[in-house]
Short mmCIF file of C-alpha atoms in Angstrom, two decimals:
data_model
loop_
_atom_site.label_atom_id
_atom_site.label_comp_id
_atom_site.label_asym_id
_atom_site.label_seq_id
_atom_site.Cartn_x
_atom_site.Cartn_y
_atom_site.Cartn_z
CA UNK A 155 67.90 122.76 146.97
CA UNK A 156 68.91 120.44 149.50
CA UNK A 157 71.90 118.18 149.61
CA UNK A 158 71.23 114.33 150.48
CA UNK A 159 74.03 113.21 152.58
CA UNK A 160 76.11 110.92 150.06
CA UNK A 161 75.69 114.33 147.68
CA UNK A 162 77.40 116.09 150.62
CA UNK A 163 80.35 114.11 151.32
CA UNK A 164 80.89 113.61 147.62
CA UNK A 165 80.76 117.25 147.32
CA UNK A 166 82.89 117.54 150.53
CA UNK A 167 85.67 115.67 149.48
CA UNK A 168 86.10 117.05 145.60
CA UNK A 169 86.20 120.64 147.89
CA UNK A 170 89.37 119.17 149.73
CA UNK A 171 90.80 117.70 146.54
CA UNK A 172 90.52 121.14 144.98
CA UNK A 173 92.32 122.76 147.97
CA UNK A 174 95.10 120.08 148.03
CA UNK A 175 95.46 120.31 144.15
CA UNK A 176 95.98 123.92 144.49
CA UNK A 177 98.60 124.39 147.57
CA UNK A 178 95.84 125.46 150.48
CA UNK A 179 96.91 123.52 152.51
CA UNK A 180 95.92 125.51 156.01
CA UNK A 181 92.58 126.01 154.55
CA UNK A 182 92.60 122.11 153.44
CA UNK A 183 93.27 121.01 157.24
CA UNK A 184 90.75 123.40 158.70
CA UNK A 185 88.05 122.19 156.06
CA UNK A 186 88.66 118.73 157.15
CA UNK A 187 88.14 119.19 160.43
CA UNK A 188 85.26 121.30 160.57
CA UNK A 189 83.85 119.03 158.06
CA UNK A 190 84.56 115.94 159.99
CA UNK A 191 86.48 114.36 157.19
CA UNK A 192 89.59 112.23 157.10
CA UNK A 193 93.25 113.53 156.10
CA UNK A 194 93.06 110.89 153.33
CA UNK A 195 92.30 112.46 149.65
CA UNK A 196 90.25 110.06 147.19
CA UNK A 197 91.60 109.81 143.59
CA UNK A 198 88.59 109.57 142.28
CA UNK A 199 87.65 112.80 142.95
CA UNK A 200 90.19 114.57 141.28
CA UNK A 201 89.60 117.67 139.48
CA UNK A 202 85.99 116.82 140.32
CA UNK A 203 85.22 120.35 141.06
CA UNK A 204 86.51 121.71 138.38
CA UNK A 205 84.58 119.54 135.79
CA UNK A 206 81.49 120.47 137.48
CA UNK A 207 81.84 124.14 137.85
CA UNK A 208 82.96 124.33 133.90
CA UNK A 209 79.62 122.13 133.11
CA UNK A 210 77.66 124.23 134.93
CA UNK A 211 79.00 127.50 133.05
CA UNK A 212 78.18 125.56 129.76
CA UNK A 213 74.91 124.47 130.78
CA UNK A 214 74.11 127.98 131.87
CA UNK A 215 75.38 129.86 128.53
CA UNK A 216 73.07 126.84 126.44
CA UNK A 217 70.35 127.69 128.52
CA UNK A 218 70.65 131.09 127.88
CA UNK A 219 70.87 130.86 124.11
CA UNK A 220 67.84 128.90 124.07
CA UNK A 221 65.81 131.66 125.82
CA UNK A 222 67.05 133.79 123.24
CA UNK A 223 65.89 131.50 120.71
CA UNK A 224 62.43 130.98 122.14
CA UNK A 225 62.13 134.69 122.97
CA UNK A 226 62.42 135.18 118.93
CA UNK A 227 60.20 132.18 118.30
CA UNK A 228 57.40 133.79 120.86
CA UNK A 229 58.22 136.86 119.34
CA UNK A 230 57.77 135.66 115.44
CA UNK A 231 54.67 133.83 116.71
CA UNK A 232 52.89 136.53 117.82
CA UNK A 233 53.53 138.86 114.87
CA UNK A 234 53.97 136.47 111.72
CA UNK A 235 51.75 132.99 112.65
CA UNK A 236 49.20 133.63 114.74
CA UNK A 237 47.85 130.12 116.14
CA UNK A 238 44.86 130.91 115.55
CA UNK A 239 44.98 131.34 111.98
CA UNK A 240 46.90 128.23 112.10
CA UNK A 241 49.09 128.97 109.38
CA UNK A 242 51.70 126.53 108.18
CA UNK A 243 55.55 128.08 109.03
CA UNK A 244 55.82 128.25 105.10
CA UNK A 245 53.56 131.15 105.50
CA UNK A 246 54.93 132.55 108.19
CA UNK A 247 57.26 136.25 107.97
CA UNK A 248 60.80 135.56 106.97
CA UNK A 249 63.09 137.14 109.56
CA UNK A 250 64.73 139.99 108.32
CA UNK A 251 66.95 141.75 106.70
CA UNK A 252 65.04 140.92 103.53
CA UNK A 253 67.78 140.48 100.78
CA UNK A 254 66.41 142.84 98.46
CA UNK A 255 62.96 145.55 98.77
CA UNK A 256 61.36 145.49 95.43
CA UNK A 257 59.94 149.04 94.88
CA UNK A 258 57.26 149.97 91.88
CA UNK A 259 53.92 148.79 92.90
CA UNK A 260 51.57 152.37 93.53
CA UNK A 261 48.78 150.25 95.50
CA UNK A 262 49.38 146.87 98.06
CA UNK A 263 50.15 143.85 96.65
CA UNK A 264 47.75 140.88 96.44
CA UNK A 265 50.07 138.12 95.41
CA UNK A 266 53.44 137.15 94.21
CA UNK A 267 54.71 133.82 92.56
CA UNK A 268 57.83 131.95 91.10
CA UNK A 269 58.47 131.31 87.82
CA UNK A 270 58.62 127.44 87.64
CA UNK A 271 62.18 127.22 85.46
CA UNK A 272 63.92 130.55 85.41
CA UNK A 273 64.82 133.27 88.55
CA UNK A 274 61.91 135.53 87.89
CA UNK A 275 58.74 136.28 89.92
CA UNK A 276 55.91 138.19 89.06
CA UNK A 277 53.85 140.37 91.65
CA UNK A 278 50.21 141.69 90.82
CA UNK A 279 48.77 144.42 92.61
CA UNK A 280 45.64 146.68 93.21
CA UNK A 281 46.99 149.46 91.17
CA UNK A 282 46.09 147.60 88.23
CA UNK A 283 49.44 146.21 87.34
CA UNK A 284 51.45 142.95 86.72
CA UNK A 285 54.84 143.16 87.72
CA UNK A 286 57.60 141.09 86.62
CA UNK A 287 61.04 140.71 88.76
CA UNK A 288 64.15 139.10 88.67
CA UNK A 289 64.63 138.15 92.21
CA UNK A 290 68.10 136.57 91.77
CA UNK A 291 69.11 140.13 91.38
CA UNK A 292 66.35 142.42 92.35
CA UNK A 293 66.27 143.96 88.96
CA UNK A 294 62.71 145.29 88.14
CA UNK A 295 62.26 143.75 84.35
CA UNK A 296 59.01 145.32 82.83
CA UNK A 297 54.78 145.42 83.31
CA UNK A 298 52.18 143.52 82.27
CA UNK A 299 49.56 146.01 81.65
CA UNK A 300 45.12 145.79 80.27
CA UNK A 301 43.51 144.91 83.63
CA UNK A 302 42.10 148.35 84.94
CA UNK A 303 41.24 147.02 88.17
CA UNK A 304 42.68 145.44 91.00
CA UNK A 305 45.08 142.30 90.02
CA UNK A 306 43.86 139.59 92.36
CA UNK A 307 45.57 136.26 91.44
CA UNK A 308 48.33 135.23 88.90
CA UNK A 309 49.51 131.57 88.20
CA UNK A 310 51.89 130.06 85.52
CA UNK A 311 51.31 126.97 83.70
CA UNK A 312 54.07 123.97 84.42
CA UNK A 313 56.30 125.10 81.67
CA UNK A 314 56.23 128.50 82.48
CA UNK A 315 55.69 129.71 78.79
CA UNK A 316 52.46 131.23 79.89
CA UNK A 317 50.69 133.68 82.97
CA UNK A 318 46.99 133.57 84.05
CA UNK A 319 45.89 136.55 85.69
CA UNK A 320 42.22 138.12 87.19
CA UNK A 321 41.13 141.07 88.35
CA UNK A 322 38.24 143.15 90.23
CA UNK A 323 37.51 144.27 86.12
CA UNK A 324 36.14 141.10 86.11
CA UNK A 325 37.95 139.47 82.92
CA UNK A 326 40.40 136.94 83.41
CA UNK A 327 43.56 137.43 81.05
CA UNK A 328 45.84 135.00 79.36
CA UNK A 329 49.49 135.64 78.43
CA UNK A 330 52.32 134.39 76.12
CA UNK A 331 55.38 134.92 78.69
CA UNK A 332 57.90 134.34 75.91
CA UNK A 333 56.47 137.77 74.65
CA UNK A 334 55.08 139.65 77.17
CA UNK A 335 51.45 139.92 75.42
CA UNK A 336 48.02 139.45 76.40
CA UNK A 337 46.80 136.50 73.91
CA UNK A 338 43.14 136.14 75.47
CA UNK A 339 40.52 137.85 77.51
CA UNK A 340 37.94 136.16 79.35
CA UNK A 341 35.00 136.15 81.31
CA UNK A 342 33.72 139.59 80.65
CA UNK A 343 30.70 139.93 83.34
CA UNK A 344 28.96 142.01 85.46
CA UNK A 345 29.48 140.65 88.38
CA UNK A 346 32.77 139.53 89.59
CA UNK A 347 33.36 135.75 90.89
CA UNK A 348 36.35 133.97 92.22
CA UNK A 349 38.65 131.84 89.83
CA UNK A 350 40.36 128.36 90.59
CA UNK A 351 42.88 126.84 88.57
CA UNK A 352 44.33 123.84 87.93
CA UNK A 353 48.17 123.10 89.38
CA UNK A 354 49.36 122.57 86.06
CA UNK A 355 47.05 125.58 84.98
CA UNK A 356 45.22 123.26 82.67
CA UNK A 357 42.05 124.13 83.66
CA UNK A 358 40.17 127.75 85.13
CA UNK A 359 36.99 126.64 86.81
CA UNK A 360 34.33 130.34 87.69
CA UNK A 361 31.38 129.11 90.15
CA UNK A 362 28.95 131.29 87.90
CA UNK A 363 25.54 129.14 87.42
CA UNK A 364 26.03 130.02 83.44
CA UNK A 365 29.77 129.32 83.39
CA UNK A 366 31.21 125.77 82.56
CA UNK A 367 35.12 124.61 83.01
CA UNK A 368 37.37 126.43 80.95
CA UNK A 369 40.19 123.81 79.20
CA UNK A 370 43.59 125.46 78.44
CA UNK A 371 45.53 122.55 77.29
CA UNK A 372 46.93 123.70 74.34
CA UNK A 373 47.27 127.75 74.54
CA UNK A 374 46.04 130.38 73.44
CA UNK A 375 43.39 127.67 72.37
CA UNK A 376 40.70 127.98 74.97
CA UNK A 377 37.29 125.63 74.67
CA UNK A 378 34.38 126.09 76.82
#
């Protein structure tokens, strides 16, 4: 990088006050004259240097954190959120250490979700299973258990007092929370079909050509 000439002699003369400041003054006399400079030093370019070189050691230890931080960010990218999946940074891998590792499931896990009032979650699984968790502690609490497939979904209903789940046994299961039971079973077929639900779990909707709207306003009442 090249110095324009006012950047020079402003750069010249905070050099001299630095060596006047300090008691060089041999190496302050021959700077000035090889430099072509007058004996005269400039108050306003006191400590000058010194401000400079500390910004610059600043500048460069911010500069460096952020290259950590973007190295991390590439990093998470590239292995969490792919771009092209476009995922929202919701969805992205949490950074570790996780704060607990929830053990018990024999077979991956298809989905976890919150309860919507207390600290539990409940995980579903392909071993068949419904798992329920207290995540404030990590505490395993107990199993839902009647699918005898593959768990693929599980919602609750705004109050929480009651769990939807389906599975690859193609039934769709309904439970009382408060008791841990299984209080409905439907959609027994013979061909299995995706289920959509309501965000207040109001309604199940199957896209089977024979299959209307399921209404679950008032459970374990069910009307088709």
């Amino acid at each position: 990088m090249v110095l324009s000439q006012r950047q020079r002699d402003e750069l010249n003369k905070a050099i001299a006050d630095y060596l006047y400041s300090n008691g060089f003054q041999g190496a302050l006399e021959h700077f000035q004259k090889e430099a072509g400079m007058t004996p005269e030093i400039e108050k306003k370019f006191s400590g000058l240097l010194e401000k400079r070189w500390t910004s610059v050691i600043r500048l460069q230890k911010k500069v460096m954190d952020l290259e950590t931080k973007l190295s991390e960010v590439e990093e998470e990218v590239n292995s969490g959120a792919p771009t092209r999946d476009r995922r929202s940074p919701g969805e992205w891998i949490p950074r570790p250490p996780e704060r607990y590792c929830l053990n018990g499931h024999r077979s991956p896990v298809t989905r976890v979700v919150f309860h919507p009032v207390f600290s539990i979650m409940v995980s579903c699984s392909e071993d068949a299973t419904i798992r329920v968790w207290d995540y404030e502690t990590g505490d395993y609490e107990r199993s839902l258990k009647g699918h005898t497939d593959s768990v693929q979904d599980v919602a609750f209903d705004s109050t929480g007092k009651f769990l939807v789940s389906c599975s690859a046994d193609m039934t769709i299961k309904l439970w009382d929370f408060n008791g841990y039971e299984c209080i409905k079973t439907l959609l027994d077929m013979t061909t299995m079909y995706p289920v959509l639900h309501s965000c207040r779990l109001e309604t199940l909707w199957c896209p089977h050509p024979e299959t209307k709207p399921l209404r679950c306003g008032r459970w374990p009442l069910v009307t088709v």
